[in-house]
GROMACS .gro file of C-alpha atoms in nm:
model
  460
    1MET     CA    1  -0.687   2.885   2.553
    2SER     CA    2  -0.886   2.732   2.272
    3ASP     CA    3  -1.225   2.590   2.365
    4LEU     CA    4  -1.144   2.273   2.170
    5PHE     CA    5  -1.027   2.072   2.468
    6ASN     CA    6  -1.341   2.157   2.666
    7GLN     CA    7  -1.549   2.027   2.376
    8ILE     CA    8  -1.398   1.678   2.379
    9SER     CA    9  -1.682   1.459   2.501
   10ARG     CA   10  -1.613   1.218   2.781
   11ARG     CA   11  -1.619   0.854   2.671
   12LYS     CA   12  -1.790   0.946   2.344
   13PHE     CA   13  -1.676   0.950   1.985
   14ILE     CA   14  -1.766   1.201   1.716
   15ILE     CA   15  -1.876   0.959   1.448
   16THR     CA   16  -2.039   0.975   1.109
   17ALA     CA   17  -2.410   0.950   1.048
   18GLY     CA   18  -2.375   0.581   0.970
   19ALA     CA   19  -2.290   0.490   1.327
   20SER     CA   20  -2.525   0.195   1.362
   21ALA     CA   21  -2.420   0.035   1.036
   22SER     CA   22  -2.056   0.097   1.123
   23ALA     CA   23  -2.090  -0.074   1.458
   24ILE     CA   24  -2.236  -0.383   1.291
   25LEU     CA   25  -1.955  -0.394   1.035
   26LEU     CA   26  -1.694  -0.343   1.305
   27LYS     CA   27  -1.830  -0.624   1.518
   28GLY     CA   28  -1.866  -0.857   1.220
   29CYS     CA   29  -1.533  -0.824   1.040
   30LEU     CA   30  -1.288  -0.606   1.225
   31GLY     CA   31  -1.316  -0.712   1.586
   32ASN     CA   32  -1.473  -0.495   1.852
   33PRO     CA   33  -1.232  -0.362   2.118
   34PRO     CA   34  -1.338  -0.431   2.477
   35GLU     CA   35  -1.492  -0.166   2.693
   36PRO     CA   36  -1.251   0.086   2.846
   37GLY     CA   37  -1.045  -0.075   3.118
   38GLY     CA   38  -1.100  -0.424   2.978
   39SER     CA   39  -0.791  -0.636   2.944
   40THR     CA   40  -0.664  -0.878   2.686
   41SER     CA   41  -0.500  -1.212   2.746
   42SER     CA   42  -0.137  -1.263   2.659
   43GLY     CA   43  -0.211  -1.407   2.317
   44ALA     CA   44  -0.225  -1.776   2.391
   45ASN     CA   45  -0.287  -1.860   2.025
   46SER     CA   46   0.035  -1.696   1.905
   47GLY     CA   47   0.247  -2.005   1.957
   48THR     CA   48   0.531  -1.813   2.120
   49LYS     CA   49   0.716  -1.926   2.431
   50ALA     CA   50   0.816  -1.686   2.706
   51VAL     CA   51   1.188  -1.635   2.757
   52PRO     CA   52   1.298  -1.755   3.103
   53VAL     CA   53   1.350  -1.476   3.354
   54ALA     CA   54   1.715  -1.374   3.353
   55ASN     CA   55   1.929  -1.338   3.660
   56ILE     CA   56   1.868  -0.976   3.757
   57ASN     CA   57   2.125  -0.764   3.932
   58PRO     CA   58   1.978  -0.720   4.282
   59GLU     CA   59   2.034  -0.345   4.252
   60GLN     CA   60   1.812  -0.340   3.943
   61LYS     CA   61   1.535  -0.567   4.072
   62PRO     CA   62   1.201  -0.394   4.012
   63GLU     CA   63   0.998  -0.278   4.312
   64THR     CA   64   0.692  -0.450   4.161
   65THR     CA   65   0.639  -0.711   3.894
   66LYS     CA   66   0.296  -0.573   3.802
   67VAL     CA   67   0.191  -0.294   3.567
   68LYS     CA   68  -0.110  -0.232   3.344
   69LEU     CA   69  -0.039  -0.072   3.008
   70GLY     CA   70  -0.298   0.043   2.755
   71TYR     CA   71  -0.264   0.005   2.381
   72ILE     CA   72  -0.454   0.073   2.058
   73PRO     CA   73  -0.452  -0.198   1.784
   74ILE     CA   74  -0.216  -0.024   1.542
   75VAL     CA   75   0.149  -0.104   1.463
   76GLU     CA   76   0.271   0.158   1.711
   77SER     CA   77   0.176  -0.086   1.988
   78ALA     CA   78   0.399  -0.363   1.851
   79PRO     CA   79   0.688  -0.312   2.100
   80LEU     CA   80   0.449  -0.354   2.394
   81ILE     CA   81   0.290  -0.667   2.252
   82ILE     CA   82   0.618  -0.824   2.141
   83ALA     CA   83   0.784  -0.749   2.476
   84LYS     CA   84   0.495  -0.931   2.643
   85GLU     CA   85   0.471  -1.224   2.401
   86LYS     CA   86   0.844  -1.291   2.359
   87GLY     CA   87   0.911  -1.269   2.731
   88PHE     CA   88   1.126  -0.955   2.718
   89PHE     CA   89   0.938  -0.785   3.000
   90ALA     CA   90   0.975  -1.098   3.211
   91GLU     CA   91   1.347  -1.114   3.130
   92TYR     CA   92   1.393  -0.791   3.323
   93GLY     CA   93   1.171  -0.894   3.614
   94MET     CA   94   0.833  -0.755   3.496
   95THR     CA   95   0.653  -1.089   3.501
   96ASP     CA   96   0.302  -0.951   3.546
   97VAL     CA   97   0.258  -0.697   3.266
   98GLU     CA   98  -0.107  -0.669   3.165
   99LEU     CA   99  -0.183  -0.521   2.824
  100ALA     CA  100  -0.528  -0.363   2.808
  101LYS     CA  101  -0.677  -0.292   2.466
  102GLN     CA  102  -0.835   0.053   2.463
  103ALA     CA  103  -1.153   0.121   2.269
  104SER     CA  104  -1.030   0.469   2.173
  105TRP     CA  105  -0.779   0.736   2.266
  106GLY     CA  106  -1.048   0.900   2.475
  107ALA     CA  107  -1.089   0.576   2.669
  108ALA     CA  108  -0.711   0.558   2.721
  109ARG     CA  109  -0.714   0.911   2.861
  110ASP     CA  110  -1.004   0.827   3.093
  111ASN     CA  111  -0.833   0.510   3.212
  112VAL     CA  112  -0.499   0.673   3.286
  113GLU     CA  113  -0.683   0.938   3.488
  114ILE     CA  114  -0.812   0.678   3.732
  115GLY     CA  115  -0.499   0.459   3.723
  116SER     CA  116  -0.483   0.082   3.760
  117ALA     CA  117  -0.592   0.101   4.124
  118GLY     CA  118  -0.926   0.236   4.004
  119GLY     CA  119  -0.963  -0.018   3.724
  120GLY     CA  120  -0.777   0.192   3.466
  121ILE     CA  121  -0.418   0.183   3.344
  122ASP     CA  122  -0.078   0.301   3.465
  123GLY     CA  123   0.026   0.426   3.121
  124GLY     CA  124   0.102   0.282   2.780
  125GLN     CA  125   0.100   0.390   2.417
  126TRP     CA  126   0.020   0.756   2.341
  127GLN     CA  127  -0.017   0.996   2.056
  128MET     CA  128   0.170   1.321   2.105
  129PRO     CA  129   0.133   1.556   2.281
  130MET     CA  130  -0.133   1.376   2.487
  131PRO     CA  131   0.103   1.323   2.785
  132HIS     CA  132   0.175   1.696   2.791
  133LEU     CA  133  -0.194   1.788   2.764
  134ILE     CA  134  -0.285   1.548   3.046
  135THR     CA  135  -0.003   1.692   3.257
  136GLU     CA  136  -0.141   2.042   3.197
  137GLY     CA  137  -0.498   1.929   3.271
  138LEU     CA  138  -0.617   2.040   2.928
  139ILE     CA  139  -0.803   1.722   2.827
  140THR     CA  140  -0.885   1.572   3.165
  141LYS     CA  141  -1.205   1.565   3.367
  142GLY     CA  142  -1.239   1.891   3.557
  143ASN     CA  143  -0.906   2.001   3.409
  144GLN     CA  144  -0.727   1.793   3.670
  145LYS     CA  145  -0.350   1.803   3.622
  146ILE     CA  146  -0.212   1.450   3.617
  147PRO     CA  147   0.167   1.449   3.569
  148MET     CA  148   0.275   1.213   3.291
  149TYR     CA  149   0.627   1.108   3.193
  150VAL     CA  150   0.733   1.038   2.834
  151LEU     CA  151   0.984   0.751   2.858
  152CYS     CA  152   1.044   0.607   2.513
  153GLN     CA  153   0.949   0.656   2.150
  154LEU     CA  154   0.785   0.343   2.013
  155ILE     CA  155   0.811   0.385   1.635
  156THR     CA  156   0.884   0.603   1.334
  157ASN     CA  157   0.666   0.599   1.020
  158GLY     CA  158   0.380   0.346   1.007
  159ASN     CA  159   0.084   0.574   0.925
  160GLY     CA  160  -0.110   0.660   0.612
  161ILE     CA  161  -0.385   0.876   0.468
  162ALA     CA  162  -0.657   0.664   0.310
  163ILE     CA  163  -0.911   0.790   0.055
  164ALA     CA  164  -1.250   0.650  -0.049
  165SER     CA  165  -1.276   0.483  -0.391
  166LYS     CA  166  -1.506   0.754  -0.528
  167TRP     CA  167  -1.200   0.984  -0.543
  168ALA     CA  168  -0.993   0.742  -0.753
  169GLY     CA  169  -0.841   0.904  -1.062
  170LYS     CA  170  -0.910   1.258  -0.938
  171GLY     CA  171  -0.557   1.354  -0.842
  172VAL     CA  172  -0.580   1.289  -0.468
  173GLY     CA  173  -0.224   1.192  -0.390
  174LEU     CA  174   0.075   1.309  -0.189
  175LYS     CA  175   0.042   1.647  -0.358
  176LEU     CA  176  -0.307   1.792  -0.394
  177ASP     CA  177  -0.259   2.041  -0.677
  178GLN     CA  178  -0.492   1.854  -0.915
  179ALA     CA  179  -0.758   1.781  -0.653
  180LYS     CA  180  -0.768   2.110  -0.464
  181SER     CA  181  -1.049   2.272  -0.664
  182ALA     CA  182  -1.268   1.959  -0.651
  183ILE     CA  183  -1.223   1.927  -0.273
  184THR     CA  184  -1.275   2.293  -0.185
  185ALA     CA  185  -1.577   2.324  -0.417
  186LEU     CA  186  -1.768   2.096  -0.179
  187LYS     CA  187  -1.729   2.310   0.132
  188SER     CA  188  -2.051   2.507   0.085
  189SER     CA  189  -2.267   2.196   0.036
  190THR     CA  190  -2.143   1.855   0.151
  191PRO     CA  191  -1.782   1.910   0.259
  192PHE     CA  192  -1.503   1.663   0.194
  193THR     CA  193  -1.508   1.464   0.520
  194ALA     CA  194  -1.187   1.337   0.677
  195ALA     CA  195  -1.130   1.156   1.005
  196GLN     CA  196  -0.854   1.127   1.258
  197THR     CA  197  -0.849   0.925   1.578
  198PHE     CA  198  -0.823   1.202   1.839
  199PRO     CA  199  -0.820   1.580   1.794
  200ALA     CA  200  -0.510   1.796   1.839
  201VAL     CA  201  -0.257   1.511   1.835
  202ASN     CA  202  -0.027   1.358   1.577
  203GLN     CA  203  -0.270   1.167   1.353
  204ASP     CA  204  -0.470   1.491   1.334
  205PHE     CA  205  -0.149   1.681   1.259
  206TRP     CA  206  -0.051   1.451   0.971
  207ILE     CA  207  -0.373   1.505   0.778
  208ARG     CA  208  -0.377   1.877   0.861
  209TYR     CA  209  -0.021   1.916   0.734
  210TRP     CA  210  -0.106   1.726   0.415
  211PHE     CA  211  -0.413   1.939   0.344
  212ALA     CA  212  -0.235   2.269   0.422
  213ALA     CA  213   0.068   2.180   0.209
  214GLY     CA  214  -0.178   2.138  -0.079
  215GLY     CA  215  -0.335   2.478  -0.022
  216ILE     CA  216  -0.644   2.341   0.155
  217ASN     CA  217  -0.740   2.486   0.492
  218PRO     CA  218  -0.836   2.194   0.719
  219ASP     CA  219  -1.046   2.423   0.941
  220SER     CA  220  -1.256   2.586   0.668
  221ASP     CA  221  -1.229   2.389   0.343
  222VAL     CA  222  -1.304   2.037   0.473
  223LYS     CA  223  -1.480   1.869   0.763
  224LEU     CA  224  -1.272   1.682   1.022
  225LEU     CA  225  -1.419   1.411   1.244
  226THR     CA  226  -1.287   1.193   1.526
  227VAL     CA  227  -1.330   0.817   1.478
  228PRO     CA  228  -1.161   0.528   1.669
  229ALA     CA  229  -0.880   0.363   1.473
  230ALA     CA  230  -1.046   0.021   1.439
  231GLN     CA  231  -1.371   0.182   1.322
  232THR     CA  232  -1.226   0.388   1.038
  233VAL     CA  233  -1.251   0.112   0.777
  234ALA     CA  234  -1.610   0.029   0.871
  235ASN     CA  235  -1.708   0.395   0.850
  236MET     CA  236  -1.553   0.431   0.506
  237LYS     CA  237  -1.753   0.131   0.390
  238THR     CA  238  -2.073   0.321   0.464
  239GLY     CA  239  -1.969   0.594   0.219
  240THR     CA  240  -1.995   0.870   0.479
  241MET     CA  241  -1.621   0.939   0.502
  242ASP     CA  242  -1.388   1.056   0.224
  243ALA     CA  243  -1.056   1.014   0.403
  244PHE     CA  244  -0.892   0.910   0.726
  245SER     CA  245  -0.555   0.936   0.894
  246THR     CA  246  -0.448   0.653   1.124
  247GLY     CA  247  -0.184   0.390   1.186
  248ASP     CA  248  -0.127   0.067   0.999
  249PRO     CA  249  -0.291  -0.175   0.940
  250TRP     CA  250  -0.613   0.022   0.897
  251PRO     CA  251  -0.519   0.243   0.596
  252TYR     CA  252  -0.376  -0.058   0.412
  253ARG     CA  253  -0.686  -0.261   0.500
  254ILE     CA  254  -0.906  -0.041   0.284
  255VAL     CA  255  -0.695  -0.121  -0.024
  256LYS     CA  256  -0.723  -0.494   0.042
  257ASP     CA  257  -1.097  -0.459   0.100
  258LYS     CA  258  -1.123  -0.261  -0.228
  259ILE     CA  259  -1.304   0.033  -0.071
  260GLY     CA  260  -1.034   0.291  -0.120
  261PHE     CA  261  -0.669   0.374  -0.182
  262LEU     CA  262  -0.377   0.539  -0.005
  263ALA     CA  263  -0.305   0.897  -0.103
  264ALA     CA  264   0.013   0.916   0.103
  265LEU     CA  265   0.221   0.748   0.365
  266THR     CA  266   0.317   0.974   0.651
  267ALA     CA  267   0.674   0.858   0.580
  268GLU     CA  268   0.638   1.043   0.249
  269ILE     CA  269   0.519   1.359   0.427
  270TRP     CA  270   0.803   1.350   0.682
  271LYS     CA  271   1.060   1.072   0.639
  272ASP     CA  272   1.144   0.893   0.964
  273HIS     CA  273   0.897   1.108   1.157
  274PRO     CA  274   0.832   1.056   1.529
  275GLU     CA  275   0.505   0.875   1.589
  276GLU     CA  276   0.381   0.735   1.921
  277TYR     CA  277   0.540   0.699   2.263
  278LEU     CA  278   0.546   0.507   2.588
  279ALA     CA  279   0.428   0.739   2.865
  280MET     CA  280   0.317   0.664   3.220
  281ARG     CA  281   0.166   0.835   3.518
  282GLY     CA  282   0.438   1.030   3.696
  283ASP     CA  283   0.335   0.902   4.037
  284TRP     CA  284   0.375   0.540   3.922
  285VAL     CA  285   0.722   0.610   3.784
  286ASP     CA  286   0.829   0.801   4.094
  287LYS     CA  287   0.718   0.511   4.314
  288HIS     CA  288   0.870   0.241   4.090
  289PRO     CA  289   1.189   0.379   3.926
  290LYS     CA  290   1.350   0.035   3.884
  291ALA     CA  291   1.032  -0.120   3.746
  292THR     CA  292   1.007   0.170   3.504
  293LYS     CA  293   1.355   0.101   3.371
  294ALA     CA  294   1.273  -0.270   3.349
  295ILE     CA  295   0.972  -0.184   3.129
  296ILE     CA  296   1.190   0.035   2.906
  297LYS     CA  297   1.449  -0.243   2.878
  298GLY     CA  298   1.183  -0.492   2.770
  299ILE     CA  299   1.056  -0.248   2.509
  300ILE     CA  300   1.407  -0.175   2.379
  301LYS     CA  301   1.470  -0.547   2.336
  302ALA     CA  302   1.137  -0.581   2.153
  303GLN     CA  303   1.229  -0.286   1.929
  304GLN     CA  304   1.561  -0.444   1.840
  305TRP     CA  305   1.384  -0.773   1.766
  306LEU     CA  306   1.127  -0.597   1.546
  307ASP     CA  307   1.394  -0.419   1.345
  308ASN     CA  308   1.529  -0.754   1.230
  309PHE     CA  309   1.312  -0.781   0.919
  310ASP     CA  310   1.347  -1.160   0.931
  311ASN     CA  311   1.133  -1.149   1.246
  312ARG     CA  312   0.851  -0.950   1.093
  313LYS     CA  313   0.657  -1.245   0.959
  314GLU     CA  314   0.637  -1.382   1.312
  315ALA     CA  315   0.555  -1.034   1.443
  316SER     CA  316   0.266  -1.011   1.196
  317GLU     CA  317   0.130  -1.344   1.316
  318ILE     CA  318   0.149  -1.238   1.681
  319LEU     CA  319  -0.007  -0.896   1.629
  320SER     CA  320  -0.283  -1.020   1.400
  321GLY     CA  321  -0.411  -1.268   1.656
  322ARG     CA  322  -0.762  -1.260   1.795
  323ASN     CA  323  -0.641  -1.115   2.125
  324TYR     CA  324  -0.470  -0.820   1.959
  325PHE     CA  325  -0.555  -0.684   1.610
  326ASN     CA  326  -0.787  -0.965   1.494
  327LEU     CA  327  -0.719  -0.952   1.121
  328PRO     CA  328  -0.532  -1.153   0.854
  329ALA     CA  329  -0.156  -1.155   0.913
  330GLU     CA  330  -0.080  -1.058   0.552
  331ILE     CA  331  -0.243  -0.718   0.607
  332LEU     CA  332   0.047  -0.646   0.845
  333ALA     CA  333   0.323  -0.848   0.679
  334GLU     CA  334   0.350  -0.655   0.352
  335PRO     CA  335   0.370  -0.301   0.496
  336PHE     CA  336   0.614  -0.431   0.760
  337GLN     CA  337   0.853  -0.503   0.471
  338GLY     CA  338   0.793  -0.165   0.307
  339ASN     CA  339   0.566  -0.315   0.042
  340TYR     CA  340   0.260  -0.094  -0.001
  341ASP     CA  341  -0.006  -0.147  -0.263
  342MET     CA  342  -0.136   0.210  -0.251
  343GLY     CA  343  -0.423   0.135  -0.491
  344GLU     CA  344  -0.318   0.384  -0.758
  345ARG     CA  345   0.056   0.320  -0.721
  346LYS     CA  346   0.294   0.089  -0.539
  347ILE     CA  347   0.582   0.145  -0.298
  348ASN     CA  348   0.843  -0.126  -0.252
  349ASP     CA  349   1.104   0.037  -0.033
  350LYS     CA  350   1.207  -0.072   0.316
  351SER     CA  351   1.297   0.286   0.407
  352PHE     CA  352   0.922   0.361   0.416
  353ALA     CA  353   0.846   0.076   0.656
  354ALA     CA  354   0.787   0.118   1.029
  355TYR     CA  355   1.106   0.131   1.235
  356TYR     CA  356   1.133   0.066   1.606
  357TRP     CA  357   1.498   0.077   1.714
  358LYS     CA  358   1.701   0.269   1.455
  359ASP     CA  359   1.615   0.441   1.128
  360ALA     CA  360   1.819   0.638   0.874
  361LYS     CA  361   1.834   0.937   1.109
  362GLY     CA  362   1.953   0.747   1.416
  363SER     CA  363   1.774   0.632   1.729
  364VAL     CA  364   1.401   0.563   1.716
  365SER     CA  365   1.358   0.453   2.076
  366TYR     CA  366   1.518   0.758   2.240
  367PRO     CA  367   1.259   1.035   2.303
  368TYR     CA  368   1.412   1.349   2.149
  369LYS     CA  369   1.291   1.668   2.316
  370SER     CA  370   1.309   1.847   1.981
  371HIS     CA  371   1.023   1.629   1.860
  372ASP     CA  372   0.811   1.719   2.163
  373LEU     CA  373   0.870   2.082   2.065
  374TRP     CA  374   0.745   2.023   1.710
  375PHE     CA  375   0.422   1.869   1.841
  376ILE     CA  376   0.368   2.168   2.072
  377THR     CA  377   0.456   2.414   1.795
  378GLU     CA  378   0.207   2.245   1.564
  379SER     CA  379  -0.051   2.272   1.844
  380VAL     CA  380   0.009   2.647   1.849
  381ARG     CA  381  -0.017   2.656   1.469
  382TRP     CA  382  -0.375   2.528   1.477
  383GLY     CA  383  -0.487   2.722   1.784
  384PHE     CA  384  -0.495   2.422   2.016
  385LEU     CA  385  -0.245   2.592   2.247
  386PRO     CA  386  -0.191   2.967   2.292
  387LYS     CA  387   0.104   3.136   2.126
  388ASP     CA  388   0.278   3.206   2.457
  389TYR     CA  389   0.405   2.848   2.453
  390ILE     CA  390   0.657   2.946   2.185
  391ASP     CA  391   0.725   3.307   2.288
  392ASN     CA  392   1.067   3.401   2.426
  393GLY     CA  393   1.245   3.116   2.255
  394ALA     CA  394   0.966   2.870   2.339
  395ALA     CA  395   1.045   2.904   2.711
  396LYS     CA  396   0.702   2.783   2.826
  397ALA     CA  397   0.703   2.488   2.587
  398LYS     CA  398   1.054   2.387   2.689
  399ALA     CA  399   0.965   2.405   3.059
  400LEU     CA  400   0.670   2.171   2.998
  401ILE     CA  401   0.886   1.936   2.790
  402ASP     CA  402   1.150   1.922   3.065
  403LYS     CA  403   0.874   1.832   3.313
  404VAL     CA  404   0.727   1.555   3.095
  405ASN     CA  405   1.010   1.412   2.885
  406LYS     CA  406   1.228   1.184   3.099
  407GLU     CA  407   1.492   1.096   2.841
  408ASN     CA  408   1.737   1.061   3.129
  409ILE     CA  409   1.548   0.752   3.249
  410TRP     CA  410   1.570   0.602   2.898
  411LYS     CA  411   1.947   0.661   2.899
  412GLU     CA  412   1.986   0.497   3.240
  413ALA     CA  413   1.790   0.193   3.125
  414ALA     CA  414   1.991   0.166   2.804
  415GLN     CA  415   2.320   0.190   2.990
  416GLU     CA  416   2.215  -0.071   3.247
  417MET     CA  417   2.128  -0.322   2.974
  418GLY     CA  418   2.461  -0.265   2.799
  419ILE     CA  419   2.346  -0.072   2.492
  420ALA     CA  420   2.648   0.051   2.294
  421ALA     CA  421   2.742   0.413   2.363
  422ALA     CA  422   2.707   0.487   1.992
  423ASP     CA  423   2.336   0.398   2.014
  424ILE     CA  424   2.268   0.633   2.307
  425PRO     CA  425   2.214   0.990   2.179
  426THR     CA  426   2.418   1.260   2.345
  427ALA     CA  427   2.192   1.547   2.233
  428THR     CA  428   1.824   1.597   2.311
  429SER     CA  429   1.763   1.740   1.962
  430ARG     CA  430   1.762   1.544   1.636
  431GLY     CA  431   1.831   1.871   1.459
  432VAL     CA  432   1.654   2.041   1.169
  433GLU     CA  433   1.365   1.841   1.019
  434GLU     CA  434   1.241   1.872   0.660
  435PHE     CA  435   0.896   1.796   0.519
  436PHE     CA  436   0.792   1.689   0.169
  437ASP     CA  437   0.691   2.043   0.069
  438GLY     CA  438   1.036   2.181   0.149
  439VAL     CA  439   0.937   2.339   0.481
  440LYS     CA  440   1.196   2.301   0.757
  441PHE     CA  441   1.155   2.293   1.132
  442ASP     CA  442   1.454   2.416   1.328
  443PRO     CA  443   1.390   2.339   1.697
  444GLU     CA  444   1.604   2.639   1.784
  445LYS     CA  445   1.366   2.866   1.589
  446PRO     CA  446   1.004   2.744   1.619
  447GLU     CA  447   0.862   3.092   1.545
  448GLU     CA  448   1.040   3.099   1.211
  449TYR     CA  449   0.881   2.765   1.125
  450LEU     CA  450   0.536   2.907   1.198
  451LYS     CA  451   0.607   3.222   0.997
  452SER     CA  452   0.702   3.008   0.696
  453LEU     CA  453   0.363   2.831   0.690
  454LYS     CA  454   0.100   2.986   0.462
  455ILE     CA  455  -0.201   2.816   0.622
  456LYS     CA  456  -0.229   2.837   1.001
  457LYS     CA  457  -0.470   2.957   1.266
  458VAL     CA  458  -0.221   3.146   1.482
  459ALA     CA  459  -0.141   3.505   1.390
  460ILE     CA  460   0.234   3.539   1.356
   0.00000   0.00000   0.00000
């Protein structure tokens, strides 16, 4: 097992040298997330009215009306916030859903360890494969194994790779052919410094894939740091960070603030890629199976509402409020419509926008097990997990996925709320996936995927 997980500091961030200045900027113009475990109000300034609680089938009445869900202020959290603000949770009997803004992914991990009974959270929004790593005890205090259940995918697309202005005009784009020599030439002095929001999970994977596809080794040619999502813009303003990978609205914010540009959208790297998920403590789900399905139903309804693009102006106003993202609504509104001013180019294409219910490849909300396998395979690629996870037809990885991914609960919730059969996947695999560099991932052959990659840490 790699030592990486044992090196993740408890309740600390690996930040750039300009930490003090960054903190001041963050507090002054970006909003400072509460301390871990702190909660947010329901967004009283949003102007929305809760939908009256529907008549619930007594057989589906939740065992509890209360749950505490953590979120990070990026667009992946939109289904949670919209389900709360529009009354969709309440419609299915979950009238006491508390949304707790997390200061970082590390804080979210710490808070789910202790659970809501200890002042933490019962679950919420997660990067992948954090639920699997927590289940395995790989990133928890004392390596404690805390079973987690993946219940729903929240979003596809919605992320970007932002670059500091000093690199403008130097060929730093989706493809790095023109910039490779300039970036790698710095490694022996002051390396090109890039940030992600938590190591060994998807926002780390996006920037690693982008670098490697351009012939740049992310482990030896550049320097990678961990910085909380809401702090990335402030850190780039100090000039101590060359790039970052995180969810909207933070990459787009740097263009509007004229401190950088977008090299790539993750939707350009992998169209309609899986992003973040709803996952909860297994013991909470086991104790409250009906409440769990009620939460999923509220999220599904929010996802359907969000995928009506006519609703996205209102969504931007709700999310941008002081209690949630605390930024101008237009920073969210334009990307929500697929309109990206990248700085050096523009994208005006709704297919590159965030999707919550359905995208061009089918269901967004359903948690495909084949996507879990890609995240674990990519973990093996970079040495975050040992190779035995994908040996023997990925038997170990598949056993872990079967333990964590509860797609059956999603299906039950969808059926109970009357979702059309055509919108309920019948297979747990979305099939072969293709990336912008032509590489393909066949979930039936993860070893072949690894063999096809030129830059990797695993020997295969």
